[in-house]
């Protein structure tokens, strides 16, 4: 038996109610031999069929435009829905979902006209976030509310990224190079990443688009085009997605904050044509190889949006070995880790031993823990002081291996930006 | 056309359809023959209570607002005495109920006007039925024809409700 099409006509819960009362009235009329209930039953029985006949006979198509505006923590969603000609926009019902991680009135404000629905919502991101606003669900519903149909919408989800504003300027920092020649260096990408530089013997891994077929025909051997890319350096971002004793909920929030910061960092460096790579280390290291350009930005953004916390904590050495396989040594590496237990502190020494100069950016769990603390008054103050001391001790121990920035104000990364702007300090 | 300022979050009472329903239901209650003004009282309370539910109650509860109105109309129509006026009023109460449903306060204003194509079909059927009752001579044959038509209508409605895909048109 085939599945019913979700865009077929659907009876709303009101319809069975109306029909059953209509049917009961018919039986009552027959039993009491009184036609009055029949006259009341007639509109109730015919209305659902009439509503189905009066509406569109197939899923109406609608055009949805979505945009997100606002700065810092503010997320302003604006959009419009325009149905196909012949469909009244006032008969459409919109369901807009507020993405998890944002707060504020979940219901947007709607302005209806005959040909269009405009809506807007103002939400707030309490912490840095990278998330997705789903395309609103649009239903056609008859005016009486007896039948409905799904519509066919042409739109795609929109990504919301909010991170500390200091990251917008961090791209100007000079990063360590992993190539021998300063200035122009060969690009691994084709065409869009740089100007044509010259011709070289083709390698087996060269894609067909990179082969210079005319030059190959003249020379009698396979030759490939080489492109130049002006870039300032390379950056590797590694997110520690292993579980910690803090618990699933706190881990998830810290990981979400780290993902947003990683998105901001990659955005800024990709804007100045640096090459950026990404690694998410849970049970294994999932990587986005080094590259640059708009496509790389989308790749990293997608990887960050889909990154999830692992359920099993893997040894840090596995991350270092995998990183050495996938990335050249000498890359400036930023590790995002909460440093909540001893195993998370291991990541930076292992990576350093494999040749990666590491800076650790550690989102502090203290603000999250303090906000959900059941204690009050002097007890809370004492607990907070002890937690700060423990945290300070962890950061000090982590500093012995590599520079470590304690990130406790989630909307400010001033200390981190200051640090990476001083290359000498960074190298030390 | 400029955008209307109607917001789906503002729940307001639409007085025309509510007034129609109230008048029709109370008058039907009056004709129903209950002693001591019980009929109009039940109808009035049911309609006002339902209107209050739609405007003030949370969405999940507001969805049950039609129930008291339907129950009150049914309770009044069943014991109503025979009479063309009573029959017409019962039918009009049903139509007023549909118009009131269309003026859903959680949706944009003007629902009753937009529901006219839907309400027109039962209104037409009601007109035909009532004029048949008025003009056709009484007897076994017309009664048999009416009964047959009623059975046919019920079967058609049951068939259509059971197969909503019948209303879908294949895309070319």
mmCIF file with all atom_site columns, N, CA and C in Angstrom, chain A residues 225-270:
data_model
loop_
_atom_site.group_PDB
_atom_site.id
_atom_site.type_symbol
_atom_site.label_atom_id
_atom_site.label_alt_id
_atom_site.label_comp_id
_atom_site.label_asym_id
_atom_site.label_entity_id
_atom_site.label_seq_id
_atom_site.pdbx_PDB_ins_code
_atom_site.Cartn_x
_atom_site.Cartn_y
_atom_site.Cartn_z
_atom_site.occupancy
_atom_site.B_iso_or_equiv
_atom_site.pdbx_formal_charge
_atom_site.auth_seq_id
_atom_site.auth_comp_id
_atom_site.auth_asym_id
_atom_site.auth_atom_id
_atom_site.pdbx_PDB_model_num
ATOM 1   N N  . UNK A 1 225 ? 48.522 23.106 -15.422 1.00 0.00 ? 225 UNK A N  1
ATOM 2   C CA . UNK A 1 225 ? 48.612 24.521 -15.040 1.00 0.00 ? 225 UNK A CA 1
ATOM 3   C C  . UNK A 1 225 ? 48.887 24.636 -13.551 1.00 0.00 ? 225 UNK A C  1
ATOM 4   N N  . UNK A 1 226 ? 49.603 25.688 -13.204 1.00 0.00 ? 226 UNK A N  1
ATOM 5   C CA . UNK A 1 226 ? 49.853 25.966 -11.792 1.00 0.00 ? 226 UNK A CA 1
ATOM 6   C C  . UNK A 1 226 ? 49.352 27.381 -11.512 1.00 0.00 ? 226 UNK A C  1
ATOM 7   N N  . UNK A 1 227 ? 48.700 27.543 -10.393 1.00 0.00 ? 227 UNK A N  1
ATOM 8   C CA . UNK A 1 227 ? 48.132 28.846 -10.051 1.00 0.00 ? 227 UNK A CA 1
ATOM 9   C C  . UNK A 1 227 ? 48.800 29.407 -8.813  1.00 0.00 ? 227 UNK A C  1
ATOM 10  N N  . UNK A 1 228 ? 48.813 30.708 -8.714  1.00 0.00 ? 228 UNK A N  1
ATOM 11  C CA . UNK A 1 228 ? 49.399 31.355 -7.541  1.00 0.00 ? 228 UNK A CA 1
ATOM 12  C C  . UNK A 1 228 ? 48.299 31.795 -6.590  1.00 0.00 ? 228 UNK A C  1
ATOM 13  N N  . UNK A 1 229 ? 48.659 31.873 -5.365  1.00 0.00 ? 229 UNK A N  1
ATOM 14  C CA . UNK A 1 229 ? 47.696 32.368 -4.386  1.00 0.00 ? 229 UNK A CA 1
ATOM 15  C C  . UNK A 1 229 ? 48.427 33.280 -3.424  1.00 0.00 ? 229 UNK A C  1
ATOM 16  N N  . UNK A 1 230 ? 47.953 34.512 -3.309  1.00 0.00 ? 230 UNK A N  1
ATOM 17  C CA . UNK A 1 230 ? 48.546 35.438 -2.358  1.00 0.00 ? 230 UNK A CA 1
ATOM 18  C C  . UNK A 1 230 ? 47.890 35.173 -1.011  1.00 0.00 ? 230 UNK A C  1
ATOM 19  N N  . UNK A 1 231 ? 48.658 34.738 -0.083  1.00 0.00 ? 231 UNK A N  1
ATOM 20  C CA . UNK A 1 231 ? 48.056 34.424 1.202   1.00 0.00 ? 231 UNK A CA 1
ATOM 21  C C  . UNK A 1 231 ? 48.992 34.828 2.334   1.00 0.00 ? 231 UNK A C  1
ATOM 22  N N  . UNK A 1 232 ? 48.420 34.988 3.483   1.00 0.00 ? 232 UNK A N  1
ATOM 23  C CA . UNK A 1 232 ? 49.229 35.479 4.593   1.00 0.00 ? 232 UNK A CA 1
ATOM 24  C C  . UNK A 1 232 ? 49.685 34.353 5.506   1.00 0.00 ? 232 UNK A C  1
ATOM 25  N N  . UNK A 1 233 ? 49.131 33.200 5.401   1.00 0.00 ? 233 UNK A N  1
ATOM 26  C CA . UNK A 1 233 ? 49.569 32.111 6.263   1.00 0.00 ? 233 UNK A CA 1
ATOM 27  C C  . UNK A 1 233 ? 48.505 31.052 6.378   1.00 0.00 ? 233 UNK A C  1
ATOM 28  N N  . UNK A 1 234 ? 48.770 30.091 7.219   1.00 0.00 ? 234 UNK A N  1
ATOM 29  C CA . UNK A 1 234 ? 47.843 28.974 7.373   1.00 0.00 ? 234 UNK A CA 1
ATOM 30  C C  . UNK A 1 234 ? 47.392 28.872 8.828   1.00 0.00 ? 234 UNK A C  1
ATOM 31  N N  . UNK A 1 235 ? 46.196 28.382 8.998   1.00 0.00 ? 235 UNK A N  1
ATOM 32  C CA . UNK A 1 235 ? 45.645 28.277 10.342  1.00 0.00 ? 235 UNK A CA 1
ATOM 33  C C  . UNK A 1 235 ? 44.897 26.959 10.453  1.00 0.00 ? 235 UNK A C  1
ATOM 34  N N  . UNK A 1 236 ? 45.107 26.282 11.565  1.00 0.00 ? 236 UNK A N  1
ATOM 35  C CA . UNK A 1 236 ? 44.370 25.049 11.828  1.00 0.00 ? 236 UNK A CA 1
ATOM 36  C C  . UNK A 1 236 ? 43.555 25.235 13.103  1.00 0.00 ? 236 UNK A C  1
ATOM 37  N N  . UNK A 1 237 ? 42.280 24.948 13.018  1.00 0.00 ? 237 UNK A N  1
ATOM 38  C CA . UNK A 1 237 ? 41.394 25.045 14.189  1.00 0.00 ? 237 UNK A CA 1
ATOM 39  C C  . UNK A 1 237 ? 41.025 23.630 14.620  1.00 0.00 ? 237 UNK A C  1
ATOM 40  N N  . UNK A 1 238 ? 41.256 23.333 15.868  1.00 0.00 ? 238 UNK A N  1
ATOM 41  C CA . UNK A 1 238 ? 40.899 21.993 16.372  1.00 0.00 ? 238 UNK A CA 1
ATOM 42  C C  . UNK A 1 238 ? 39.927 22.141 17.540  1.00 0.00 ? 238 UNK A C  1
ATOM 43  N N  . UNK A 1 239 ? 38.802 21.503 17.402  1.00 0.00 ? 239 UNK A N  1
ATOM 44  C CA . UNK A 1 239 ? 37.790 21.538 18.461  1.00 0.00 ? 239 UNK A CA 1
ATOM 45  C C  . UNK A 1 239 ? 37.817 20.223 19.226  1.00 0.00 ? 239 UNK A C  1
ATOM 46  N N  . UNK A 1 240 ? 37.909 20.335 20.525  1.00 0.00 ? 240 UNK A N  1
ATOM 47  C CA . UNK A 1 240 ? 37.889 19.142 21.364  1.00 0.00 ? 240 UNK A CA 1
ATOM 48  C C  . UNK A 1 240 ? 36.428 18.783 21.655  1.00 0.00 ? 240 UNK A C  1
ATOM 49  N N  . UNK A 1 241 ? 35.958 17.709 21.022  1.00 0.00 ? 241 UNK A N  1
ATOM 50  C CA . UNK A 1 241 ? 34.541 17.321 21.171  1.00 0.00 ? 241 UNK A CA 1
ATOM 51  C C  . UNK A 1 241 ? 34.390 16.121 22.079  1.00 0.00 ? 241 UNK A C  1
ATOM 52  N N  . UNK A 1 242 ? 35.371 15.898 22.933  1.00 0.00 ? 242 UNK A N  1
ATOM 53  C CA . UNK A 1 242 ? 35.283 14.737 23.832  1.00 0.00 ? 242 UNK A CA 1
ATOM 54  C C  . UNK A 1 242 ? 34.448 15.084 25.072  1.00 0.00 ? 242 UNK A C  1
ATOM 55  N N  . UNK A 1 243 ? 33.771 14.090 25.620  1.00 0.00 ? 243 UNK A N  1
ATOM 56  C CA . UNK A 1 243 ? 32.960 14.386 26.820  1.00 0.00 ? 243 UNK A CA 1
ATOM 57  C C  . UNK A 1 243 ? 33.862 14.650 28.024  1.00 0.00 ? 243 UNK A C  1
ATOM 58  N N  . UNK A 1 244 ? 33.372 15.446 28.956  1.00 0.00 ? 244 UNK A N  1
ATOM 59  C CA . UNK A 1 244 ? 34.139 15.753 30.166  1.00 0.00 ? 244 UNK A CA 1
ATOM 60  C C  . UNK A 1 244 ? 33.273 15.464 31.384  1.00 0.00 ? 244 UNK A C  1
ATOM 61  N N  . UNK A 1 245 ? 33.860 15.497 32.572  1.00 0.00 ? 245 UNK A N  1
ATOM 62  C CA . UNK A 1 245 ? 33.036 15.240 33.783  1.00 0.00 ? 245 UNK A CA 1
ATOM 63  C C  . UNK A 1 245 ? 32.008 16.342 34.055  1.00 0.00 ? 245 UNK A C  1
ATOM 64  N N  . UNK A 1 246 ? 32.027 17.411 33.307  1.00 0.00 ? 246 UNK A N  1
ATOM 65  C CA . UNK A 1 246 ? 31.056 18.489 33.545  1.00 0.00 ? 246 UNK A CA 1
ATOM 66  C C  . UNK A 1 246 ? 29.629 18.065 33.214  1.00 0.00 ? 246 UNK A C  1
ATOM 67  N N  . UNK A 1 247 ? 29.485 17.029 32.421  1.00 0.00 ? 247 UNK A N  1
ATOM 68  C CA . UNK A 1 247 ? 28.138 16.572 32.062  1.00 0.00 ? 247 UNK A CA 1
ATOM 69  C C  . UNK A 1 247 ? 27.773 17.006 30.663  1.00 0.00 ? 247 UNK A C  1
ATOM 70  N N  . UNK A 1 248 ? 26.804 16.287 30.124  1.00 0.00 ? 248 UNK A N  1
ATOM 71  C CA . UNK A 1 248 ? 26.424 16.456 28.718  1.00 0.00 ? 248 UNK A CA 1
ATOM 72  C C  . UNK A 1 248 ? 25.933 17.876 28.420  1.00 0.00 ? 248 UNK A C  1
ATOM 73  N N  . UNK A 1 249 ? 25.136 18.419 29.323  1.00 0.00 ? 249 UNK A N  1
ATOM 74  C CA . UNK A 1 249 ? 24.508 19.723 29.035  1.00 0.00 ? 249 UNK A CA 1
ATOM 75  C C  . UNK A 1 249 ? 25.544 20.850 28.998  1.00 0.00 ? 249 UNK A C  1
ATOM 76  N N  . UNK A 1 250 ? 26.406 20.887 30.020  1.00 0.00 ? 250 UNK A N  1
ATOM 77  C CA . UNK A 1 250 ? 27.433 21.944 30.062  1.00 0.00 ? 250 UNK A CA 1
ATOM 78  C C  . UNK A 1 250 ? 28.408 21.757 28.904  1.00 0.00 ? 250 UNK A C  1
ATOM 79  N N  . UNK A 1 251 ? 28.776 20.496 28.649  1.00 0.00 ? 251 UNK A N  1
ATOM 80  C CA . UNK A 1 251 ? 29.674 20.219 27.520  1.00 0.00 ? 251 UNK A CA 1
ATOM 81  C C  . UNK A 1 251 ? 29.080 20.738 26.212  1.00 0.00 ? 251 UNK A C  1
ATOM 82  N N  . UNK A 1 252 ? 27.789 20.472 26.027  1.00 0.00 ? 252 UNK A N  1
ATOM 83  C CA . UNK A 1 252 ? 27.138 20.875 24.771  1.00 0.00 ? 252 UNK A CA 1
ATOM 84  C C  . UNK A 1 252 ? 27.152 22.396 24.621  1.00 0.00 ? 252 UNK A C  1
ATOM 85  N N  . UNK A 1 253 ? 26.905 23.109 25.714  1.00 0.00 ? 253 UNK A N  1
ATOM 86  C CA . UNK A 1 253 ? 26.895 24.581 25.619  1.00 0.00 ? 253 UNK A CA 1
ATOM 87  C C  . UNK A 1 253 ? 28.290 25.121 25.335  1.00 0.00 ? 253 UNK A C  1
ATOM 88  N N  . UNK A 1 254 ? 29.287 24.539 26.023  1.00 0.00 ? 254 UNK A N  1
ATOM 89  C CA . UNK A 1 254 ? 30.659 25.006 25.780  1.00 0.00 ? 254 UNK A CA 1
ATOM 90  C C  . UNK A 1 254 ? 31.099 24.686 24.354  1.00 0.00 ? 254 UNK A C  1
ATOM 91  N N  . UNK A 1 255 ? 30.670 23.528 23.877  1.00 0.00 ? 255 UNK A N  1
ATOM 92  C CA . UNK A 1 255 ? 31.034 23.134 22.516  1.00 0.00 ? 255 UNK A CA 1
ATOM 93  C C  . UNK A 1 255 ? 30.362 24.054 21.488  1.00 0.00 ? 255 UNK A C  1
ATOM 94  N N  . UNK A 1 256 ? 29.113 24.436 21.786  1.00 0.00 ? 256 UNK A N  1
ATOM 95  C CA . UNK A 1 256 ? 28.408 25.366 20.873  1.00 0.00 ? 256 UNK A CA 1
ATOM 96  C C  . UNK A 1 256 ? 29.134 26.710 20.828  1.00 0.00 ? 256 UNK A C  1
ATOM 97  N N  . UNK A 1 257 ? 29.605 27.167 21.977  1.00 0.00 ? 257 UNK A N  1
ATOM 98  C CA . UNK A 1 257 ? 30.338 28.446 22.025  1.00 0.00 ? 257 UNK A CA 1
ATOM 99  C C  . UNK A 1 257 ? 31.644 28.321 21.230  1.00 0.00 ? 257 UNK A C  1
ATOM 100 N N  . UNK A 1 258 ? 32.326 27.183 21.408  1.00 0.00 ? 258 UNK A N  1
ATOM 101 C CA . UNK A 1 258 ? 33.585 26.967 20.686  1.00 0.00 ? 258 UNK A CA 1
ATOM 102 C C  . UNK A 1 258 ? 33.346 26.911 19.177  1.00 0.00 ? 258 UNK A C  1
ATOM 103 N N  . UNK A 1 259 ? 32.252 26.277 18.780  1.00 0.00 ? 259 UNK A N  1
ATOM 104 C CA . UNK A 1 259 ? 31.946 26.195 17.338  1.00 0.00 ? 259 UNK A CA 1
ATOM 105 C C  . UNK A 1 259 ? 31.724 27.584 16.759  1.00 0.00 ? 259 UNK A C  1
ATOM 106 N N  . UNK A 1 260 ? 31.013 28.430 17.507  1.00 0.00 ? 260 UNK A N  1
ATOM 107 C CA . UNK A 1 260 ? 30.761 29.795 17.009  1.00 0.00 ? 260 UNK A CA 1
ATOM 108 C C  . UNK A 1 260 ? 32.067 30.571 16.891  1.00 0.00 ? 260 UNK A C  1
ATOM 109 N N  . UNK A 1 261 ? 32.938 30.425 17.898  1.00 0.00 ? 261 UNK A N  1
ATOM 110 C CA . UNK A 1 261 ? 34.211 31.143 17.841  1.00 0.00 ? 261 UNK A CA 1
ATOM 111 C C  . UNK A 1 261 ? 35.060 30.630 16.679  1.00 0.00 ? 261 UNK A C  1
ATOM 112 N N  . UNK A 1 262 ? 35.036 29.319 16.464  1.00 0.00 ? 262 UNK A N  1
ATOM 113 C CA . UNK A 1 262 ? 35.793 28.756 15.344  1.00 0.00 ? 262 UNK A CA 1
ATOM 114 C C  . UNK A 1 262 ? 35.263 29.290 14.018  1.00 0.00 ? 262 UNK A C  1
ATOM 115 N N  . UNK A 1 263 ? 33.950 29.425 13.920  1.00 0.00 ? 263 UNK A N  1
ATOM 116 C CA . UNK A 1 263 ? 33.359 29.983 12.689  1.00 0.00 ? 263 UNK A CA 1
ATOM 117 C C  . UNK A 1 263 ? 33.830 31.421 12.485  1.00 0.00 ? 263 UNK A C  1
ATOM 118 N N  . UNK A 1 264 ? 33.865 32.195 13.570  1.00 0.00 ? 264 UNK A N  1
ATOM 119 C CA . UNK A 1 264 ? 34.320 33.585 13.465  1.00 0.00 ? 264 UNK A CA 1
ATOM 120 C C  . UNK A 1 264 ? 35.779 33.675 13.061  1.00 0.00 ? 264 UNK A C  1
ATOM 121 N N  . UNK A 1 265 ? 36.611 32.826 13.667  1.00 0.00 ? 265 UNK A N  1
ATOM 122 C CA . UNK A 1 265 ? 38.043 32.835 13.329  1.00 0.00 ? 265 UNK A CA 1
ATOM 123 C C  . UNK A 1 265 ? 38.259 32.465 11.858  1.00 0.00 ? 265 UNK A C  1
ATOM 124 N N  . UNK A 1 266 ? 37.601 31.396 11.429  1.00 0.00 ? 266 UNK A N  1
ATOM 125 C CA . UNK A 1 266 ? 37.809 30.960 10.042  1.00 0.00 ? 266 UNK A CA 1
ATOM 126 C C  . UNK A 1 266 ? 37.302 32.019 9.072   1.00 0.00 ? 266 UNK A C  1
ATOM 127 N N  . UNK A 1 267 ? 36.175 32.634 9.396   1.00 0.00 ? 267 UNK A N  1
ATOM 128 C CA . UNK A 1 267 ? 35.630 33.706 8.545   1.00 0.00 ? 267 UNK A CA 1
ATOM 129 C C  . UNK A 1 267 ? 36.660 34.811 8.349   1.00 0.00 ? 267 UNK A C  1
ATOM 130 N N  . UNK A 1 268 ? 37.224 35.260 9.466   1.00 0.00 ? 268 UNK A N  1
ATOM 131 C CA . UNK A 1 268 ? 38.146 36.400 9.412   1.00 0.00 ? 268 UNK A CA 1
ATOM 132 C C  . UNK A 1 268 ? 39.398 36.064 8.613   1.00 0.00 ? 268 UNK A C  1
ATOM 133 N N  . UNK A 1 269 ? 39.959 34.893 8.834   1.00 0.00 ? 269 UNK A N  1
ATOM 134 C CA . UNK A 1 269 ? 41.203 34.555 8.138   1.00 0.00 ? 269 UNK A CA 1
ATOM 135 C C  . UNK A 1 269 ? 40.955 34.220 6.672   1.00 0.00 ? 269 UNK A C  1
ATOM 136 N N  . UNK A 1 270 ? 39.822 33.605 6.388   1.00 0.00 ? 270 UNK A N  1
ATOM 137 C CA . UNK A 1 270 ? 39.528 33.303 4.984   1.00 0.00 ? 270 UNK A CA 1
ATOM 138 C C  . UNK A 1 270 ? 39.293 34.587 4.195   1.00 0.00 ? 270 UNK A C  1
#
